Amino acid sequence: MSVLLVLLLARAPVVEKARGVLTAAAAAKEPDQWRDAAQALSLAPAGDPAVAILETLVGDKDYQVRVAAVETLGELGDRKRAGVVKARLGDEVPEVAFAAARALYAMKAPEGVEALGDIFAGEKQGNSNFFKKELMGNLRRMKTPRGALMLAMQHGIGFVPVPGLGAGYGAMQGMLNDVDFSARATSLLLLCQTAGKACEQALAMSFGDEDWSVRAAGVAVVAQRRLRQWEAQVGGLLEDKKERVRLRAAATVLRLEAGKAAKRGKK
């Protein structure tokens, strides 16, 4: 018997024990244990048999368990399970539906971008392919500061450091921490992590949106990507009724101007 085979045989009981621990937690009596199991599985390889537990937990009667299971599937990024996540877009609890949209986005499934676009557009469009009208209203009003912070960490939402300018992390963190930061604002930040039609359409609507966090998110996108074509719209927000928007608009105007000056200096 080879040394490698001996090592594999010795390791097998440990691996099976590990899977047994996760399975036992998922089958326990308390929802907290189910949720903990779902969250812990984000550390496991996507192809491990234990991950199949999540396919059961996404349908649990406890919505917090469903959220945890869906979020973990998004973290694992296994597109083979995108169908399981997509089914939760119709969940009656907005937190679960929003988690599903984010997870599909993380999986790079096209439905993720479409669902986030629907959440951003909200009730005003009313033609969602995924969400019932009643749920759209709840999604539009939902606040997600904690979820926004987690997304910032997972997807690198923030400011790229520019020589001579602050990195902007404090401005972004302060905004994401706000208790009134909405699901729609978070959707805008995600949609604009890459250039595209979905981002352009949402960004164009954001500067005049009734939700201050959406306006602030629009300003943040302009600052993050230094999109000078939106300079006039950002300048218009210097008179915004919400101080947080005014302050970020002012700093972004200065950021864009400094960028133009640096570009002129290179010529």
C-alpha positions as a Markdown table, in Angstrom:
| # | Residue | x | y | z |
|---|---|---|---|---|
| 1 | Met | 0.0 | 0.0 | 0.0 |
| 2 | Ser | 1.4 | 3.4 | -1.0 |
| 3 | Val | 2.1 | 6.1 | 1.5 |
| 4 | Leu | -0.4 | 8.4 | -0.3 |
| 5 | Leu | -3.2 | 5.8 | -0.1 |
| 6 | Val | -2.5 | 5.3 | 3.6 |
| 7 | Leu | -2.7 | 9.1 | 4.2 |
| 8 | Leu | -6.0 | 9.2 | 2.2 |
| 9 | Leu | -7.5 | 6.4 | 4.2 |
| 10 | Ala | -6.4 | 8.0 | 7.5 |
| 11 | Arg | -8.0 | 11.3 | 6.5 |
| 12 | Ala | -11.3 | 9.9 | 5.3 |
| 13 | Pro | -12.8 | 9.4 | 8.8 |
| 14 | Val | -11.9 | 13.1 | 9.6 |
| 15 | Val | -13.6 | 14.4 | 6.5 |
| 16 | Glu | -16.7 | 12.3 | 7.1 |
| 17 | Lys | -16.8 | 13.5 | 10.7 |
| 18 | Ala | -16.6 | 17.1 | 9.6 |
| 19 | Arg | -19.6 | 16.5 | 7.2 |
| 20 | Gly | -21.4 | 14.8 | 10.0 |
| 21 | Val | -21.0 | 17.8 | 12.3 |
| 22 | Leu | -22.5 | 20.1 | 9.6 |
| 23 | Thr | -25.3 | 17.6 | 8.8 |
| 24 | Ala | -26.2 | 17.3 | 12.5 |
| 25 | Ala | -26.4 | 21.0 | 12.9 |
| 26 | Ala | -28.7 | 21.3 | 9.9 |
| 27 | Ala | -30.9 | 18.6 | 11.3 |
| 28 | Ala | -31.0 | 20.0 | 14.9 |
| 29 | Lys | -34.1 | 21.4 | 16.6 |
| 30 | Glu | -33.1 | 25.1 | 16.8 |
| 31 | Pro | -33.2 | 27.4 | 13.7 |
| 32 | Asp | -30.1 | 29.2 | 15.1 |
| 33 | Gln | -28.2 | 26.0 | 14.5 |
| 34 | Trp | -29.5 | 25.7 | 11.0 |
| 35 | Arg | -28.5 | 29.2 | 10.3 |
| 36 | Asp | -25.0 | 28.7 | 11.8 |
| 37 | Ala | -24.6 | 25.6 | 9.6 |
| 38 | Ala | -25.6 | 27.5 | 6.5 |
| 39 | Gln | -23.1 | 30.3 | 7.3 |
| 40 | Ala | -20.3 | 27.9 | 8.1 |
| 41 | Leu | -20.7 | 26.2 | 4.8 |
| 42 | Ser | -19.4 | 29.3 | 3.1 |
| 43 | Leu | -16.0 | 28.1 | 4.2 |
| 44 | Ala | -16.4 | 24.7 | 2.5 |
| 45 | Pro | -15.5 | 23.9 | -1.2 |
| 46 | Ala | -18.4 | 24.5 | -3.5 |
| 47 | Gly | -18.1 | 20.9 | -4.8 |
| 48 | Asp | -18.2 | 19.2 | -1.4 |
| 49 | Pro | -21.2 | 16.9 | -0.9 |
| 50 | Ala | -22.0 | 18.7 | 2.4 |
| 51 | Val | -23.0 | 21.8 | 0.4 |
| 52 | Ala | -26.1 | 20.0 | -0.7 |
| 53 | Ile | -27.5 | 20.8 | 2.8 |
| 54 | Leu | -28.0 | 24.4 | 1.5 |
| 55 | Glu | -30.5 | 23.2 | -1.1 |
| 56 | Thr | -32.8 | 22.1 | 1.7 |
| 57 | Leu | -32.2 | 25.1 | 4.0 |
| 58 | Val | -33.1 | 27.6 | 1.2 |
| 59 | Gly | -36.7 | 26.4 | 1.7 |
| 60 | Asp | -36.8 | 26.5 | 5.5 |
| 61 | Lys | -39.8 | 28.1 | 7.2 |
| 62 | Asp | -37.5 | 30.4 | 9.1 |
| 63 | Tyr | -36.7 | 33.3 | 6.8 |
| 64 | Gln | -33.3 | 34.0 | 8.5 |
| 65 | Val | -32.2 | 30.5 | 7.7 |
| 66 | Arg | -33.3 | 31.0 | 4.1 |
| 67 | Val | -31.3 | 34.2 | 3.9 |
| 68 | Ala | -28.2 | 32.6 | 5.3 |
| 69 | Ala | -28.5 | 29.6 | 2.9 |
| 70 | Val | -29.0 | 31.9 | -0.1 |
| 71 | Glu | -26.1 | 34.2 | 0.8 |
| 72 | Thr | -23.8 | 31.2 | 1.2 |
| 73 | Leu | -24.7 | 29.8 | -2.2 |
| 74 | Gly | -23.9 | 33.2 | -3.6 |
| 75 | Glu | -20.5 | 33.2 | -1.8 |
| 76 | Leu | -19.7 | 29.8 | -3.1 |
| 77 | Gly | -20.5 | 31.0 | -6.6 |
| 78 | Asp | -21.5 | 27.6 | -8.0 |
| 79 | Arg | -23.6 | 28.4 | -11.0 |
| 80 | Lys | -25.0 | 24.8 | -11.1 |
| 81 | Arg | -27.1 | 25.8 | -8.1 |
| 82 | Ala | -28.3 | 29.1 | -9.6 |
| 83 | Gly | -31.7 | 27.6 | -10.2 |
| 84 | Val | -32.1 | 26.9 | -6.5 |
| 85 | Val | -31.3 | 30.6 | -5.7 |
| 86 | Lys | -33.5 | 31.9 | -8.6 |
| 87 | Ala | -36.5 | 30.2 | -7.0 |
| 88 | Arg | -36.1 | 32.4 | -3.9 |
| 89 | Leu | -36.6 | 35.6 | -5.9 |
| 90 | Gly | -40.3 | 34.9 | -5.5 |
| 91 | Asp | -39.9 | 34.6 | -1.7 |
| 92 | Glu | -42.6 | 36.4 | 0.2 |
| 93 | Val | -40.0 | 37.9 | 2.6 |
| 94 | Pro | -38.1 | 40.8 | 1.0 |
| 95 | Glu | -34.9 | 40.1 | 2.8 |
| 96 | Val | -34.8 | 36.6 | 1.2 |
| 97 | Ala | -35.7 | 37.9 | -2.3 |
| 98 | Phe | -33.0 | 40.6 | -2.0 |
| 99 | Ala | -30.4 | 38.0 | -0.8 |
| 100 | Ala | -31.3 | 35.9 | -3.9 |
| 101 | Ala | -30.8 | 38.8 | -6.2 |
| 102 | Arg | -27.4 | 39.5 | -4.7 |
| 103 | Ala | -26.4 | 35.9 | -4.8 |
| 104 | Leu | -27.3 | 35.5 | -8.4 |
| 105 | Tyr | -25.2 | 38.6 | -9.1 |
| 106 | Ala | -22.3 | 37.1 | -7.2 |
| 107 | Met | -22.7 | 33.9 | -9.3 |
| 108 | Lys | -22.5 | 36.1 | -12.5 |
| 109 | Ala | -25.9 | 34.8 | -13.5 |
| 110 | Pro | -27.7 | 37.2 | -15.8 |
| 111 | Glu | -30.8 | 37.0 | -13.7 |
| 112 | Gly | -28.8 | 38.7 | -10.9 |
| 113 | Val | -28.3 | 41.9 | -12.9 |
| 114 | Glu | -31.9 | 41.9 | -14.1 |
| 115 | Ala | -33.3 | 41.3 | -10.6 |
| 116 | Leu | -31.1 | 44.1 | -9.1 |
| 117 | Gly | -32.3 | 46.4 | -11.9 |
| 118 | Asp | -35.9 | 45.6 | -11.0 |
| 119 | Ile | -35.3 | 46.3 | -7.3 |
| 120 | Phe | -33.7 | 49.7 | -8.2 |
| 121 | Ala | -36.6 | 50.6 | -10.5 |
| 122 | Gly | -39.1 | 49.6 | -7.9 |
| 123 | Glu | -42.9 | 50.0 | -8.1 |
| 124 | Lys | -42.6 | 52.8 | -10.7 |
| 125 | Gln | -42.0 | 50.2 | -13.4 |
| 126 | Gly | -44.1 | 47.4 | -12.1 |
| 127 | Asn | -43.1 | 45.0 | -14.9 |
| 128 | Ser | -40.7 | 42.8 | -12.9 |
| 129 | Asn | -40.1 | 39.3 | -14.2 |
| 130 | Phe | -39.3 | 38.1 | -10.7 |
| 131 | Phe | -41.2 | 40.0 | -8.0 |
| 132 | Lys | -44.8 | 40.4 | -7.2 |
| 133 | Lys | -46.0 | 44.0 | -7.0 |
| 134 | Glu | -46.6 | 43.8 | -3.3 |
| 135 | Leu | -43.1 | 42.5 | -2.8 |
| 136 | Met | -41.7 | 45.3 | -5.0 |
| 137 | Gly | -43.1 | 47.8 | -2.6 |
| 138 | Asn | -41.5 | 46.1 | 0.4 |
| 139 | Leu | -38.1 | 45.8 | -1.4 |
| 140 | Arg | -38.3 | 49.5 | -2.3 |
| 141 | Arg | -38.7 | 50.5 | 1.3 |
| 142 | Met | -36.3 | 47.9 | 2.8 |
| 143 | Lys | -33.2 | 49.2 | 4.6 |
| 144 | Thr | -30.0 | 47.2 | 4.5 |
| 145 | Pro | -27.0 | 48.8 | 6.2 |
| 146 | Arg | -25.6 | 45.6 | 7.5 |
| 147 | Gly | -26.1 | 43.8 | 4.2 |
| 148 | Ala | -24.6 | 46.7 | 2.4 |
| 149 | Leu | -21.4 | 46.6 | 4.5 |
| 150 | Met | -21.1 | 42.8 | 3.8 |
| 151 | Leu | -21.5 | 43.5 | 0.1 |
| 152 | Ala | -18.8 | 46.2 | 0.2 |
| 153 | Met | -16.4 | 43.6 | 1.7 |
| 154 | Gln | -17.3 | 40.8 | -0.7 |
| 155 | His | -17.4 | 42.8 | -3.9 |
| 156 | Gly | -14.8 | 45.5 | -3.2 |
| 157 | Ile | -17.3 | 48.4 | -3.3 |
| 158 | Gly | -15.2 | 51.4 | -2.5 |
| 159 | Phe | -12.9 | 54.0 | -3.9 |
| 160 | Val | -9.7 | 53.2 | -5.9 |
| 161 | Pro | -6.9 | 55.2 | -4.4 |
| 162 | Val | -5.7 | 58.0 | -6.7 |
| 163 | Pro | -2.4 | 59.8 | -6.1 |
| 164 | Gly | -2.9 | 63.1 | -4.3 |
| 165 | Leu | -6.5 | 62.1 | -3.3 |
| 166 | Gly | -7.9 | 60.3 | -0.3 |
| 167 | Ala | -9.0 | 56.7 | -0.8 |
| 168 | Gly | -12.5 | 57.6 | 0.2 |
| 169 | Tyr | -13.1 | 54.6 | 2.4 |
| 170 | Gly | -14.4 | 56.7 | 5.2 |
| 171 | Ala | -17.1 | 58.3 | 3.1 |
| 172 | Met | -18.2 | 55.0 | 1.7 |
| 173 | Gln | -18.3 | 53.3 | 5.1 |
| 174 | Gly | -20.2 | 56.1 | 6.7 |
| 175 | Met | -22.8 | 55.9 | 4.0 |
| 176 | Leu | -23.2 | 52.1 | 4.1 |
| 177 | Asn | -23.4 | 52.1 | 7.9 |
| 178 | Asp | -26.5 | 54.4 | 7.9 |
| 179 | Val | -29.6 | 52.8 | 9.2 |
| 180 | Asp | -31.6 | 54.3 | 6.3 |
| 181 | Phe | -29.4 | 53.0 | 3.5 |
| 182 | Ser | -31.8 | 51.2 | 1.2 |
| 183 | Ala | -31.8 | 48.0 | -0.9 |
| 184 | Arg | -32.2 | 50.2 | -4.0 |
| 185 | Ala | -29.0 | 52.1 | -3.2 |
| 186 | Thr | -27.2 | 48.9 | -2.6 |
| 187 | Ser | -28.5 | 47.6 | -5.9 |
| 188 | Leu | -27.1 | 50.7 | -7.7 |
| 189 | Leu | -23.7 | 50.2 | -6.2 |
| 190 | Leu | -23.6 | 46.6 | -7.3 |
| 191 | Leu | -24.9 | 47.3 | -10.8 |
| 192 | Cys | -22.2 | 49.9 | -11.3 |
| 193 | Gln | -19.3 | 47.7 | -10.3 |
| 194 | Thr | -18.9 | 47.2 | -14.1 |
| 195 | Ala | -19.8 | 49.6 | -16.9 |
| 196 | Gly | -22.9 | 48.6 | -18.8 |
| 197 | Lys | -26.4 | 49.6 | -19.8 |
| 198 | Ala | -28.0 | 48.6 | -16.5 |
| 199 | Cys | -25.6 | 50.9 | -14.6 |
| 200 | Glu | -26.0 | 53.8 | -17.0 |
| 201 | Gln | -29.8 | 53.7 | -16.8 |
| 202 | Ala | -29.9 | 53.4 | -13.0 |
| 203 | Leu | -27.3 | 56.1 | -12.6 |
| 204 | Ala | -29.1 | 58.5 | -14.8 |
| 205 | Met | -32.2 | 58.1 | -12.6 |
| 206 | Ser | -30.4 | 58.2 | -9.3 |
| 207 | Phe | -29.5 | 61.9 | -9.0 |
| 208 | Gly | -33.2 | 63.0 | -8.8 |
| 209 | Asp | -34.4 | 60.0 | -6.8 |
| 210 | Glu | -36.6 | 60.6 | -3.8 |
| 211 | Asp | -34.5 | 58.3 | -1.7 |
| 212 | Trp | -31.4 | 60.2 | -0.3 |
| 213 | Ser | -29.3 | 57.0 | -0.1 |
| 214 | Val | -29.9 | 56.4 | -3.8 |
| 215 | Arg | -28.7 | 59.9 | -4.6 |
| 216 | Ala | -25.7 | 59.4 | -2.4 |
| 217 | Ala | -24.9 | 56.1 | -4.0 |
| 218 | Gly | -25.1 | 57.8 | -7.4 |
| 219 | Val | -22.6 | 60.3 | -6.3 |
| 220 | Ala | -20.4 | 57.6 | -4.9 |
| 221 | Val | -20.3 | 55.8 | -8.2 |
| 222 | Val | -19.3 | 58.9 | -10.0 |
| 223 | Ala | -16.5 | 59.5 | -7.5 |
| 224 | Gln | -15.4 | 55.9 | -7.5 |
| 225 | Arg | -15.1 | 55.6 | -11.3 |
| 226 | Arg | -14.4 | 59.3 | -11.9 |
| 227 | Leu | -17.2 | 59.6 | -14.4 |
| 228 | Arg | -16.8 | 63.2 | -15.5 |
| 229 | Gln | -19.8 | 63.0 | -17.8 |
| 230 | Trp | -22.0 | 63.2 | -14.7 |
| 231 | Glu | -20.2 | 66.3 | -13.3 |
| 232 | Ala | -23.2 | 68.6 | -13.9 |
| 233 | Gln | -25.6 | 66.3 | -12.2 |
| 234 | Val | -23.3 | 66.0 | -9.2 |
| 235 | Gly | -22.9 | 69.7 | -9.1 |
| 236 | Gly | -26.7 | 70.1 | -8.9 |
| 237 | Leu | -26.7 | 68.1 | -5.7 |
| 238 | Leu | -24.7 | 70.8 | -3.9 |
| 239 | Glu | -28.1 | 72.2 | -3.0 |
| 240 | Asp | -29.5 | 68.8 | -1.9 |
| 241 | Lys | -31.8 | 68.9 | 1.1 |
| 242 | Lys | -29.9 | 66.0 | 2.7 |
| 243 | Glu | -26.5 | 67.1 | 4.2 |
| 244 | Arg | -24.9 | 63.7 | 3.6 |
| 245 | Val | -25.7 | 64.0 | -0.1 |
| 246 | Arg | -24.5 | 67.7 | -0.3 |
| 247 | Leu | -21.2 | 66.9 | 1.4 |
| 248 | Arg | -20.4 | 63.9 | -0.8 |
| 249 | Ala | -21.4 | 65.8 | -3.9 |
| 250 | Ala | -19.0 | 68.6 | -2.8 |
| 251 | Ala | -16.1 | 66.3 | -2.3 |
| 252 | Thr | -16.8 | 64.5 | -5.6 |
| 253 | Val | -16.8 | 67.8 | -7.5 |
| 254 | Leu | -13.3 | 68.5 | -6.0 |
| 255 | Arg | -12.2 | 64.9 | -6.8 |
| 256 | Leu | -13.3 | 65.3 | -10.4 |
| 257 | Glu | -11.6 | 68.7 | -10.7 |
| 258 | Ala | -8.4 | 67.3 | -9.2 |
| 259 | Gly | -8.5 | 64.5 | -11.7 |
| 260 | Lys | -8.8 | 66.9 | -14.6 |
| 261 | Ala | -5.9 | 69.0 | -13.3 |
| 262 | Ala | -3.7 | 65.9 | -13.0 |
| 263 | Lys | -4.6 | 64.9 | -16.5 |
| 264 | Arg | -3.7 | 68.4 | -17.8 |
| 265 | Gly | -0.4 | 68.3 | -16.0 |
| 266 | Lys | 0.6 | 65.1 | -17.8 |
| 267 | Lys | 0.3 | 66.8 | -21.2 |
